[in-house]
PDB file of C-alpha atoms in Angstrom:
ATOM      1  CA  UNK A   1     -59.106 -56.470  29.621  1.00  0.00           C
ATOM      2  CA  UNK A   2     -55.492 -56.252  28.663  1.00  0.00           C
ATOM      3  CA  UNK A   3     -53.007 -55.540  31.422  1.00  0.00           C
ATOM      4  CA  UNK A   4     -49.796 -53.604  31.020  1.00  0.00           C
ATOM      5  CA  UNK A   5     -46.965 -56.081  31.539  1.00  0.00           C
ATOM      6  CA  UNK A   6     -44.323 -53.608  30.429  1.00  0.00           C
ATOM      7  CA  UNK A   7     -45.072 -50.787  32.877  1.00  0.00           C
ATOM      8  CA  UNK A   8     -42.581 -50.091  35.683  1.00  0.00           C
ATOM      9  CA  UNK A   9     -45.301 -50.128  38.343  1.00  0.00           C
ATOM     10  CA  UNK A  10     -46.527 -53.580  37.371  1.00  0.00           C
ATOM     11  CA  UNK A  11     -50.116 -52.415  37.917  1.00  0.00           C
ATOM     12  CA  UNK A  12     -52.880 -53.194  35.471  1.00  0.00           C
ATOM     13  CA  UNK A  13     -54.192 -50.221  33.474  1.00  0.00           C
ATOM     14  CA  UNK A  14     -57.609 -48.696  34.033  1.00  0.00           C
ATOM     15  CA  UNK A  15     -59.169 -50.351  31.010  1.00  0.00           C
ATOM     16  CA  UNK A  16     -58.350 -52.793  28.273  1.00  0.00           C
ATOM     17  CA  UNK A  17     -57.610 -53.007  24.570  1.00  0.00           C
ATOM     18  CA  UNK A  18     -60.776 -53.779  22.659  1.00  0.00           C
ATOM     19  CA  UNK A  19     -60.070 -57.216  21.213  1.00  0.00           C
ATOM     20  CA  UNK A  20     -62.889 -56.739  18.675  1.00  0.00           C
ATOM     21  CA  UNK A  21     -61.363 -53.672  17.062  1.00  0.00           C
ATOM     22  CA  UNK A  22     -58.923 -54.772  14.335  1.00  0.00           C
ATOM     23  CA  UNK A  23     -55.477 -53.375  15.068  1.00  0.00           C
ATOM     24  CA  UNK A  24     -52.042 -53.601  13.511  1.00  0.00           C
ATOM     25  CA  UNK A  25     -48.765 -52.858  15.258  1.00  0.00           C
ATOM     26  CA  UNK A  26     -45.759 -51.966  13.093  1.00  0.00           C
ATOM     27  CA  UNK A  27     -42.337 -52.043  14.694  1.00  0.00           C
ATOM     28  CA  UNK A  28     -38.749 -51.289  13.878  1.00  0.00           C
ATOM     29  CA  UNK A  29     -36.329 -53.960  15.130  1.00  0.00           C
ATOM     30  CA  UNK A  30     -32.765 -52.761  15.879  1.00  0.00           C
ATOM     31  CA  UNK A  31     -32.847 -50.240  18.714  1.00  0.00           C
ATOM     32  CA  UNK A  32     -36.595 -50.717  19.162  1.00  0.00           C
ATOM     33  CA  UNK A  33     -37.958 -54.225  19.672  1.00  0.00           C
ATOM     34  CA  UNK A  34     -34.344 -55.460  19.775  1.00  0.00           C
ATOM     35  CA  UNK A  35     -31.723 -53.876  22.038  1.00  0.00           C
ATOM     36  CA  UNK A  36     -29.257 -51.723  20.055  1.00  0.00           C
ATOM     37  CA  UNK A  37     -26.200 -53.479  21.515  1.00  0.00           C
ATOM     38  CA  UNK A  38     -27.212 -56.987  22.642  1.00  0.00           C
ATOM     39  CA  UNK A  39     -30.224 -57.569  20.313  1.00  0.00           C
ATOM     40  CA  UNK A  40     -32.120 -58.840  23.371  1.00  0.00           C
ATOM     41  CA  UNK A  41     -35.914 -58.548  23.292  1.00  0.00           C
ATOM     42  CA  UNK A  42     -36.971 -60.038  26.629  1.00  0.00           C
ATOM     43  CA  UNK A  43     -38.444 -56.808  28.125  1.00  0.00           C
ATOM     44  CA  UNK A  44     -41.002 -56.870  25.294  1.00  0.00           C
ATOM     45  CA  UNK A  45     -41.926 -60.535  25.745  1.00  0.00           C
ATOM     46  CA  UNK A  46     -45.033 -60.018  27.962  1.00  0.00           C
ATOM     47  CA  UNK A  47     -46.574 -57.550  25.545  1.00  0.00           C
ATOM     48  CA  UNK A  48     -45.768 -59.737  22.544  1.00  0.00           C
ATOM     49  CA  UNK A  49     -47.480 -62.674  24.220  1.00  0.00           C
ATOM     50  CA  UNK A  50     -50.552 -60.617  25.147  1.00  0.00           C
ATOM     51  CA  UNK A  51     -50.919 -59.100  21.694  1.00  0.00           C
ATOM     52  CA  UNK A  52     -50.613 -62.545  20.132  1.00  0.00           C
ATOM     53  CA  UNK A  53     -53.341 -63.815  22.472  1.00  0.00           C
ATOM     54  CA  UNK A  54     -55.625 -61.001  21.315  1.00  0.00           C
ATOM     55  CA  UNK A  55     -54.837 -61.609  17.650  1.00  0.00           C
ATOM     56  CA  UNK A  56     -53.091 -58.272  17.079  1.00  0.00           C
ATOM     57  CA  UNK A  57     -50.468 -58.697  14.322  1.00  0.00           C
ATOM     58  CA  UNK A  58     -47.026 -57.385  15.272  1.00  0.00           C
ATOM     59  CA  UNK A  59     -45.340 -56.548  11.969  1.00  0.00           C
ATOM     60  CA  UNK A  60     -41.552 -56.029  11.753  1.00  0.00           C
ATOM     61  CA  UNK A  61     -40.551 -53.045   9.611  1.00  0.00           C
ATOM     62  CA  UNK A  62     -36.798 -53.005   9.356  1.00  0.00           C
ATOM     63  CA  UNK A  63     -33.644 -52.362   7.387  1.00  0.00           C
ATOM     64  CA  UNK A  64     -32.762 -56.038   7.864  1.00  0.00           C
ATOM     65  CA  UNK A  65     -32.877 -58.431   4.924  1.00  0.00           C
ATOM     66  CA  UNK A  66     -35.511 -61.053   4.278  1.00  0.00           C
ATOM     67  CA  UNK A  67     -32.899 -63.700   5.153  1.00  0.00           C
ATOM     68  CA  UNK A  68     -32.336 -62.088   8.555  1.00  0.00           C
ATOM     69  CA  UNK A  69     -36.020 -61.670   9.345  1.00  0.00           C
ATOM     70  CA  UNK A  70     -37.155 -65.234   8.650  1.00  0.00           C
ATOM     71  CA  UNK A  71     -35.310 -66.804  11.629  1.00  0.00           C
ATOM     72  CA  UNK A  72     -36.136 -63.779  13.809  1.00  0.00           C
ATOM     73  CA  UNK A  73     -39.847 -64.270  13.092  1.00  0.00           C
ATOM     74  CA  UNK A  74     -39.588 -67.780  14.491  1.00  0.00           C
ATOM     75  CA  UNK A  75     -37.710 -66.610  17.586  1.00  0.00           C
ATOM     76  CA  UNK A  76     -40.180 -63.786  18.252  1.00  0.00           C
ATOM     77  CA  UNK A  77     -43.273 -65.900  17.548  1.00  0.00           C
ATOM     78  CA  UNK A  78     -44.302 -63.771  14.548  1.00  0.00           C
ATOM     79  CA  UNK A  79     -44.512 -66.399  11.801  1.00  0.00           C
ATOM     80  CA  UNK A  80     -48.190 -65.608  11.148  1.00  0.00           C
ATOM     81  CA  UNK A  81     -47.610 -61.923  10.476  1.00  0.00           C
ATOM     82  CA  UNK A  82     -46.210 -60.053   7.461  1.00  0.00           C
ATOM     83  CA  UNK A  83     -42.877 -58.257   7.504  1.00  0.00           C
ATOM     84  CA  UNK A  84     -41.273 -55.330   5.718  1.00  0.00           C
ATOM     85  CA  UNK A  85     -37.569 -55.694   4.920  1.00  0.00           C
ATOM     86  CA  UNK A  86     -34.819 -53.359   3.694  1.00  0.00           C
ATOM     87  CA  UNK A  87     -36.627 -50.146   4.672  1.00  0.00           C
ATOM     88  CA  UNK A  88     -39.686 -50.909   2.544  1.00  0.00           C
ATOM     89  CA  UNK A  89     -38.073 -52.502  -0.501  1.00  0.00           C
ATOM     90  CA  UNK A  90     -39.426 -56.000   0.242  1.00  0.00           C
ATOM     91  CA  UNK A  91     -42.715 -57.159   1.801  1.00  0.00           C
ATOM     92  CA  UNK A  92     -43.242 -60.742   2.996  1.00  0.00           C
ATOM     93  CA  UNK A  93     -46.799 -62.090   3.211  1.00  0.00           C
ATOM     94  CA  UNK A  94     -47.872 -65.205   5.135  1.00  0.00           C
ATOM     95  CA  UNK A  95     -50.717 -67.238   3.587  1.00  0.00           C
ATOM     96  CA  UNK A  96     -53.530 -65.402   5.392  1.00  0.00           C
ATOM     97  CA  UNK A  97     -52.324 -62.100   3.909  1.00  0.00           C
ATOM     98  CA  UNK A  98     -51.931 -63.375   0.340  1.00  0.00           C
ATOM     99  CA  UNK A  99     -54.412 -62.579  -2.414  1.00  0.00           C
ATOM    100  CA  UNK A 100     -55.200 -65.738  -4.354  1.00  0.00           C
ATOM    101  CA  UNK A 101     -55.122 -63.996  -7.733  1.00  0.00           C
ATOM    102  CA  UNK A 102     -51.913 -61.994  -7.416  1.00  0.00           C
ATOM    103  CA  UNK A 103     -49.658 -63.604  -4.796  1.00  0.00           C
ATOM    104  CA  UNK A 104     -47.770 -66.819  -5.381  1.00  0.00           C
ATOM    105  CA  UNK A 105     -46.232 -68.135  -2.150  1.00  0.00           C
ATOM    106  CA  UNK A 106     -42.811 -69.746  -2.470  1.00  0.00           C
ATOM    107  CA  UNK A 107     -41.565 -72.997  -0.909  1.00  0.00           C
ATOM    108  CA  UNK A 108     -41.385 -71.283   2.479  1.00  0.00           C
ATOM    109  CA  UNK A 109     -45.068 -70.338   2.273  1.00  0.00           C
ATOM    110  CA  UNK A 110     -44.363 -66.622   1.919  1.00  0.00           C
ATOM    111  CA  UNK A 111     -45.608 -64.386  -0.838  1.00  0.00           C
ATOM    112  CA  UNK A 112     -42.955 -61.765  -1.641  1.00  0.00           C
ATOM    113  CA  UNK A 113     -43.716 -58.317  -3.009  1.00  0.00           C
ATOM    114  CA  UNK A 114     -40.790 -56.199  -4.216  1.00  0.00           C
ATOM    115  CA  UNK A 115     -41.612 -52.507  -3.888  1.00  0.00           C
ATOM    116  CA  UNK A 116     -38.096 -51.246  -4.543  1.00  0.00           C
ATOM    117  CA  UNK A 117     -35.454 -51.632  -7.250  1.00  0.00           C
ATOM    118  CA  UNK A 118     -33.059 -54.472  -7.972  1.00  0.00           C
ATOM    119  CA  UNK A 119     -29.906 -54.612  -5.841  1.00  0.00           C
ATOM    120  CA  UNK A 120     -27.724 -54.955  -8.938  1.00  0.00           C
ATOM    121  CA  UNK A 121     -28.883 -51.562 -10.191  1.00  0.00           C
ATOM    122  CA  UNK A 122     -28.296 -49.961  -6.763  1.00  0.00           C
ATOM    123  CA  UNK A 123     -24.720 -51.272  -6.571  1.00  0.00           C
ATOM    124  CA  UNK A 124     -23.938 -50.254 -10.150  1.00  0.00           C
ATOM    125  CA  UNK A 125     -25.041 -46.658  -9.594  1.00  0.00           C
ATOM    126  CA  UNK A 126     -23.192 -46.428  -6.274  1.00  0.00           C
ATOM    127  CA  UNK A 127     -19.990 -47.362  -8.087  1.00  0.00           C
ATOM    128  CA  UNK A 128     -20.671 -44.808 -10.833  1.00  0.00           C
ATOM    129  CA  UNK A 129     -21.254 -41.927  -8.408  1.00  0.00           C
ATOM    130  CA  UNK A 130     -18.291 -42.857  -6.221  1.00  0.00           C
ATOM    131  CA  UNK A 131     -16.003 -42.527  -9.242  1.00  0.00           C
ATOM    132  CA  UNK A 132     -17.733 -39.483 -10.692  1.00  0.00           C
ATOM    133  CA  UNK A 133     -17.710 -37.471  -7.438  1.00  0.00           C
ATOM    134  CA  UNK A 134     -14.534 -38.921  -5.954  1.00  0.00           C
ATOM    135  CA  UNK A 135     -16.212 -39.633  -2.619  1.00  0.00           C
ATOM    136  CA  UNK A 136     -15.298 -42.279  -0.075  1.00  0.00           C
ATOM    137  CA  UNK A 137     -17.721 -44.786   1.450  1.00  0.00           C
ATOM    138  CA  UNK A 138     -17.761 -48.500   2.222  1.00  0.00           C
ATOM    139  CA  UNK A 139     -20.786 -50.620   1.379  1.00  0.00           C
ATOM    140  CA  UNK A 140     -21.834 -53.641   3.391  1.00  0.00           C
ATOM    141  CA  UNK A 141     -20.982 -55.903   0.448  1.00  0.00           C
ATOM    142  CA  UNK A 142     -17.436 -54.500   0.417  1.00  0.00           C
ATOM    143  CA  UNK A 143     -16.828 -55.113   4.126  1.00  0.00           C
ATOM    144  CA  UNK A 144     -15.173 -58.358   5.131  1.00  0.00           C
ATOM    145  CA  UNK A 145     -17.232 -60.622   7.338  1.00  0.00           C
ATOM    146  CA  UNK A 146     -14.965 -59.860  10.305  1.00  0.00           C
ATOM    147  CA  UNK A 147     -15.353 -56.117   9.733  1.00  0.00           C
ATOM    148  CA  UNK A 148     -19.124 -56.448   9.617  1.00  0.00           C
ATOM    149  CA  UNK A 149     -19.191 -58.506  12.824  1.00  0.00           C
ATOM    150  CA  UNK A 150     -17.007 -55.934  14.595  1.00  0.00           C
ATOM    151  CA  UNK A 151     -19.042 -52.980  13.351  1.00  0.00           C
ATOM    152  CA  UNK A 152     -22.524 -54.376  14.089  1.00  0.00           C
ATOM    153  CA  UNK A 153     -21.921 -56.788  16.962  1.00  0.00           C
ATOM    154  CA  UNK A 154     -23.821 -59.466  15.047  1.00  0.00           C
ATOM    155  CA  UNK A 155     -22.778 -63.118  15.359  1.00  0.00           C
ATOM    156  CA  UNK A 156     -21.079 -64.369  12.206  1.00  0.00           C
ATOM    157  CA  UNK A 157     -24.068 -66.406  10.887  1.00  0.00           C
ATOM    158  CA  UNK A 158     -26.354 -63.386  11.217  1.00  0.00           C
ATOM    159  CA  UNK A 159     -23.771 -61.097   9.632  1.00  0.00           C
ATOM    160  CA  UNK A 160     -23.753 -63.385   6.588  1.00  0.00           C
ATOM    161  CA  UNK A 161     -27.542 -63.021   6.321  1.00  0.00           C
ATOM    162  CA  UNK A 162     -27.231 -59.228   6.580  1.00  0.00           C
ATOM    163  CA  UNK A 163     -25.232 -59.210   3.340  1.00  0.00           C
ATOM    164  CA  UNK A 164     -27.959 -60.993   1.357  1.00  0.00           C
ATOM    165  CA  UNK A 165     -29.512 -57.815  -0.028  1.00  0.00           C
ATOM    166  CA  UNK A 166     -32.397 -57.640  -2.507  1.00  0.00           C
ATOM    167  CA  UNK A 167     -33.299 -53.976  -2.852  1.00  0.00           C
ATOM    168  CA  UNK A 168     -31.010 -51.770  -0.760  1.00  0.00           C
ATOM    169  CA  UNK A 169     -27.319 -51.367   0.064  1.00  0.00           C
ATOM    170  CA  UNK A 170     -26.148 -50.102   3.480  1.00  0.00           C
ATOM    171  CA  UNK A 171     -22.987 -48.027   3.486  1.00  0.00           C
ATOM    172  CA  UNK A 172     -20.665 -46.211   5.865  1.00  0.00           C
ATOM    173  CA  UNK A 173     -20.123 -42.607   4.729  1.00  0.00           C
ATOM    174  CA  UNK A 174     -16.481 -41.518   5.075  1.00  0.00           C
ATOM    175  CA  UNK A 175     -16.741 -37.888   3.965  1.00  0.00           C
ATOM    176  CA  UNK A 176     -18.176 -34.751   5.562  1.00  0.00           C
ATOM    177  CA  UNK A 177     -21.857 -33.808   5.416  1.00  0.00           C
ATOM    178  CA  UNK A 178     -21.266 -31.198   2.689  1.00  0.00           C
ATOM    179  CA  UNK A 179     -20.154 -33.829   0.184  1.00  0.00           C
ATOM    180  CA  UNK A 180     -23.042 -36.078   1.171  1.00  0.00           C
ATOM    181  CA  UNK A 181     -25.540 -33.669  -0.372  1.00  0.00           C
ATOM    182  CA  UNK A 182     -23.934 -33.894  -3.821  1.00  0.00           C
ATOM    183  CA  UNK A 183     -23.953 -37.673  -3.558  1.00  0.00           C
ATOM    184  CA  UNK A 184     -27.618 -37.607  -2.580  1.00  0.00           C
ATOM    185  CA  UNK A 185     -28.507 -35.411  -5.548  1.00  0.00           C
ATOM    186  CA  UNK A 186     -26.638 -37.697  -7.940  1.00  0.00           C
ATOM    187  CA  UNK A 187     -28.473 -40.779  -6.694  1.00  0.00           C
ATOM    188  CA  UNK A 188     -31.810 -38.970  -6.898  1.00  0.00           C
ATOM    189  CA  UNK A 189     -31.231 -38.539 -10.638  1.00  0.00           C
ATOM    190  CA  UNK A 190     -31.187 -42.344 -10.862  1.00  0.00           C
ATOM    191  CA  UNK A 191     -34.402 -42.719  -8.863  1.00  0.00           C
ATOM    192  CA  UNK A 192     -32.493 -43.697  -5.728  1.00  0.00           C
ATOM    193  CA  UNK A 193     -32.373 -42.175  -2.261  1.00  0.00           C
ATOM    194  CA  UNK A 194     -30.282 -42.261   0.894  1.00  0.00           C
ATOM    195  CA  UNK A 195     -32.031 -43.218   4.139  1.00  0.00           C
ATOM    196  CA  UNK A 196     -30.337 -42.829   7.496  1.00  0.00           C
ATOM    197  CA  UNK A 197     -30.480 -45.757   9.891  1.00  0.00           C
ATOM    198  CA  UNK A 198     -28.953 -46.285  13.307  1.00  0.00           C
ATOM    199  CA  UNK A 199     -25.595 -47.582  12.011  1.00  0.00           C
ATOM    200  CA  UNK A 200     -25.614 -47.191   8.231  1.00  0.00           C
ATOM    201  CA  UNK A 201     -26.829 -44.985   5.438  1.00  0.00           C
ATOM    202  CA  UNK A 202     -29.032 -47.069   3.116  1.00  0.00           C
ATOM    203  CA  UNK A 203     -29.078 -46.551  -0.651  1.00  0.00           C
ATOM    204  CA  UNK A 204     -32.437 -47.707  -1.968  1.00  0.00           C
ATOM    205  CA  UNK A 205     -35.251 -46.915  -4.365  1.00  0.00           C
ATOM    206  CA  UNK A 206     -38.008 -44.416  -3.672  1.00  0.00           C
ATOM    207  CA  UNK A 207     -40.017 -46.882  -1.614  1.00  0.00           C
ATOM    208  CA  UNK A 208     -39.660 -46.429   2.142  1.00  0.00           C
ATOM    209  CA  UNK A 209     -41.102 -47.784   5.374  1.00  0.00           C
ATOM    210  CA  UNK A 210     -44.127 -45.495   5.150  1.00  0.00           C
ATOM    211  CA  UNK A 211     -45.071 -46.613   1.629  1.00  0.00           C
ATOM    212  CA  UNK A 212     -44.816 -50.260   2.615  1.00  0.00           C
ATOM    213  CA  UNK A 213     -46.831 -49.748   5.814  1.00  0.00           C
ATOM    214  CA  UNK A 214     -49.583 -47.964   3.865  1.00  0.00           C
ATOM    215  CA  UNK A 215     -49.576 -50.815   1.327  1.00  0.00           C
ATOM    216  CA  UNK A 216     -50.047 -53.399   4.087  1.00  0.00           C
ATOM    217  CA  UNK A 217     -52.833 -51.389   5.722  1.00  0.00           C
ATOM    218  CA  UNK A 218     -54.633 -51.297   2.367  1.00  0.00           C
ATOM    219  CA  UNK A 219     -54.082 -55.042   1.909  1.00  0.00           C
ATOM    220  CA  UNK A 220     -55.567 -55.735   5.358  1.00  0.00           C
ATOM    221  CA  UNK A 221     -58.587 -53.566   4.568  1.00  0.00           C
ATOM    222  CA  UNK A 222     -59.107 -55.278   1.196  1.00  0.00           C
ATOM    223  CA  UNK A 223     -58.955 -58.764   2.722  1.00  0.00           C
ATOM    224  CA  UNK A 224     -60.886 -58.064   5.955  1.00  0.00           C
ATOM    225  CA  UNK A 225     -63.298 -55.372   4.853  1.00  0.00           C
ATOM    226  CA  UNK A 226     -62.416 -53.085   7.770  1.00  0.00           C
ATOM    227  CA  UNK A 227     -59.778 -50.405   8.252  1.00  0.00           C
ATOM    228  CA  UNK A 228     -57.613 -51.237  11.273  1.00  0.00           C
ATOM    229  CA  UNK A 229     -56.381 -48.944  14.004  1.00  0.00           C
ATOM    230  CA  UNK A 230     -52.608 -48.693  13.714  1.00  0.00           C
ATOM    231  CA  UNK A 231     -49.625 -48.079  15.972  1.00  0.00           C
ATOM    232  CA  UNK A 232     -45.955 -47.840  14.994  1.00  0.00           C
ATOM    233  CA  UNK A 233     -42.770 -47.782  17.073  1.00  0.00           C
ATOM    234  CA  UNK A 234     -39.253 -46.830  15.965  1.00  0.00           C
ATOM    235  CA  UNK A 235     -36.081 -45.101  17.092  1.00  0.00           C
ATOM    236  CA  UNK A 236     -34.330 -43.825  13.952  1.00  0.00           C
ATOM    237  CA  UNK A 237     -34.695 -41.267  11.152  1.00  0.00           C
ATOM    238  CA  UNK A 238     -35.516 -44.044   8.689  1.00  0.00           C
ATOM    239  CA  UNK A 239     -38.608 -44.782  10.817  1.00  0.00           C
ATOM    240  CA  UNK A 240     -40.140 -41.336  10.274  1.00  0.00           C
ATOM    241  CA  UNK A 241     -42.251 -42.254   7.193  1.00  0.00           C
ATOM    242  CA  UNK A 242     -43.629 -45.267   9.093  1.00  0.00           C
ATOM    243  CA  UNK A 243     -44.423 -43.163  12.171  1.00  0.00           C
ATOM    244  CA  UNK A 244     -46.292 -40.681   9.977  1.00  0.00           C
ATOM    245  CA  UNK A 245     -48.351 -43.348   8.164  1.00  0.00           C
ATOM    246  CA  UNK A 246     -50.221 -44.637  11.237  1.00  0.00           C
ATOM    247  CA  UNK A 247     -52.836 -43.451  13.728  1.00  0.00           C
ATOM    248  CA  UNK A 248     -50.528 -43.376  16.762  1.00  0.00           C
ATOM    249  CA  UNK A 249     -46.766 -43.574  17.081  1.00  0.00           C
ATOM    250  CA  UNK A 250     -43.925 -44.016  19.540  1.00  0.00           C
ATOM    251  CA  UNK A 251     -40.414 -42.653  19.158  1.00  0.00           C
ATOM    252  CA  UNK A 252     -38.259 -44.913  21.295  1.00  0.00           C
ATOM    253  CA  UNK A 253     -35.373 -43.187  22.995  1.00  0.00           C
ATOM    254  CA  UNK A 254     -32.363 -43.945  20.786  1.00  0.00           C
ATOM    255  CA  UNK A 255     -28.712 -44.708  21.435  1.00  0.00           C
ATOM    256  CA  UNK A 256     -27.462 -42.886  18.319  1.00  0.00           C
ATOM    257  CA  UNK A 257     -28.039 -39.208  19.146  1.00  0.00           C
ATOM    258  CA  UNK A 258     -29.971 -38.560  15.910  1.00  0.00           C
ATOM    259  CA  UNK A 259     -33.097 -36.404  15.739  1.00  0.00           C
ATOM    260  CA  UNK A 260     -36.355 -38.233  15.026  1.00  0.00           C
ATOM    261  CA  UNK A 261     -39.032 -35.606  14.355  1.00  0.00           C
ATOM    262  CA  UNK A 262     -42.085 -37.101  12.625  1.00  0.00           C
ATOM    263  CA  UNK A 263     -45.066 -34.958  11.647  1.00  0.00           C
ATOM    264  CA  UNK A 264     -47.385 -36.930  13.893  1.00  0.00           C
ATOM    265  CA  UNK A 265     -49.724 -35.292  16.445  1.00  0.00           C
ATOM    266  CA  UNK A 266     -50.467 -38.583  18.222  1.00  0.00           C
ATOM    267  CA  UNK A 267     -46.890 -39.139  19.346  1.00  0.00           C
ATOM    268  CA  UNK A 268     -45.304 -40.515  22.514  1.00  0.00           C
ATOM    269  CA  UNK A 269     -41.586 -40.440  23.299  1.00  0.00           C
ATOM    270  CA  UNK A 270     -40.363 -43.186  25.599  1.00  0.00           C
ATOM    271  CA  UNK A 271     -38.078 -42.661  28.567  1.00  0.00           C
ATOM    272  CA  UNK A 272     -36.525 -46.130  28.259  1.00  0.00           C
ATOM    273  CA  UNK A 273     -34.476 -47.370  25.319  1.00  0.00           C
ATOM    274  CA  UNK A 274     -34.797 -50.536  23.229  1.00  0.00           C
ATOM    275  CA  UNK A 275     -37.356 -53.198  24.102  1.00  0.00           C
ATOM    276  CA  UNK A 276     -38.086 -51.616  27.499  1.00  0.00           C
ATOM    277  CA  UNK A 277     -39.013 -48.403  25.669  1.00  0.00           C
ATOM    278  CA  UNK A 278     -41.018 -50.487  23.204  1.00  0.00           C
ATOM    279  CA  UNK A 279     -43.064 -51.994  26.038  1.00  0.00           C
ATOM    280  CA  UNK A 280     -43.460 -48.534  27.575  1.00  0.00           C
ATOM    281  CA  UNK A 281     -44.813 -47.158  24.305  1.00  0.00           C
ATOM    282  CA  UNK A 282     -47.301 -49.977  23.737  1.00  0.00           C
ATOM    283  CA  UNK A 283     -48.501 -49.588  27.317  1.00  0.00           C
ATOM    284  CA  UNK A 284     -48.950 -45.836  26.858  1.00  0.00           C
ATOM    285  CA  UNK A 285     -51.218 -46.104  23.819  1.00  0.00           C
ATOM    286  CA  UNK A 286     -52.911 -49.472  24.136  1.00  0.00           C
ATOM    287  CA  UNK A 287     -52.758 -50.200  27.852  1.00  0.00           C
ATOM    288  CA  UNK A 288     -55.307 -47.560  28.856  1.00  0.00           C
ATOM    289  CA  UNK A 289     -58.805 -46.688  27.704  1.00  0.00           C
ATOM    290  CA  UNK A 290     -58.138 -42.943  27.947  1.00  0.00           C
ATOM    291  CA  UNK A 291     -55.645 -43.121  25.056  1.00  0.00           C
ATOM    292  CA  UNK A 292     -58.321 -42.594  22.440  1.00  0.00           C
ATOM    293  CA  UNK A 293     -57.422 -43.871  18.981  1.00  0.00           C
ATOM    294  CA  UNK A 294     -58.393 -41.456  16.226  1.00  0.00           C
ATOM    295  CA  UNK A 295     -57.863 -42.865  12.733  1.00  0.00           C
ATOM    296  CA  UNK A 296     -55.456 -40.719  10.756  1.00  0.00           C
ATOM    297  CA  UNK A 297     -58.053 -40.169   8.032  1.00  0.00           C
ATOM    298  CA  UNK A 298     -60.455 -38.599  10.559  1.00  0.00           C
ATOM    299  CA  UNK A 299     -57.934 -36.710  12.696  1.00  0.00           C
ATOM    300  CA  UNK A 300     -58.299 -33.301  10.996  1.00  0.00           C
ATOM    301  CA  UNK A 301     -62.105 -33.497  11.132  1.00  0.00           C
ATOM    302  CA  UNK A 302     -62.099 -34.386  14.834  1.00  0.00           C
ATOM    303  CA  UNK A 303     -59.597 -31.662  15.690  1.00  0.00           C
ATOM    304  CA  UNK A 304     -61.639 -29.055  13.790  1.00  0.00           C
ATOM    305  CA  UNK A 305     -64.795 -30.106  15.636  1.00  0.00           C
ATOM    306  CA  UNK A 306     -63.038 -29.868  18.983  1.00  0.00           C
ATOM    307  CA  UNK A 307     -61.730 -26.387  18.174  1.00  0.00           C
ATOM    308  CA  UNK A 308     -65.200 -25.248  17.128  1.00  0.00           C
ATOM    309  CA  UNK A 309     -66.695 -26.618  20.347  1.00  0.00           C
ATOM    310  CA  UNK A 310     -64.058 -24.787  22.397  1.00  0.00           C
TER     311      UNK A 310
END
């Protein structure tokens, strides 16, 4: 039996999470597992510990860089799990998730898969379209370190890591929404897209969080021989593809005022924000036996059968 350490009542749920059913949990970081302002994650600690005990991988899926995630994985106790960086542009694989024939782990033991485009190309095309359209924006690489610290609230060492991009470039848009559409169309002609996060717009390739999550689910199935049940939690528009790629999802109440409207029938919206909302969402889906998990691939068949029976 798995109890529900994140619930306000403190009471154990009616039934537990089946430890023999393979499950994967995908989570956004900023504003979700990490508090939007303080980056604290303590309200989620009991659930993280319990999921680790049961062998459920908790997989960060974030706009953060690989350089930012590596120390965070140590702090959060997630060094044995994969991660998805820069909104799906980069996937990091620990040894147990590597395929011997295709993955070559580096000195840090991680196999790296690049699903996006090179950062040099992204920055070059941003400069071209800024000049061609005469629009104003500031990229993260153009901000001074002090400006980045002030804007994000990150400590200086972490702000330095945030600038070490590999496949995406965050930017602050300084024009109205009408001009944004022309900019978006121009980038699309180069095979690039704009993704909205909690603080920045992110210019990146066509890969997104959903593509990367689906890739990792397929990798798990190939290595383990079983399709896992999946849960994802996020608070921002850039999380929508991830929330749509899994069996069950949680939209964590955000601090940014942006709409998050995934096409996902198995959806829960938390009352709490940040890591408290994260714990609330995990408890809702996986803390009770009556939250039946229906694999996404079977959902339409099950719903049709239920309608016919009714």
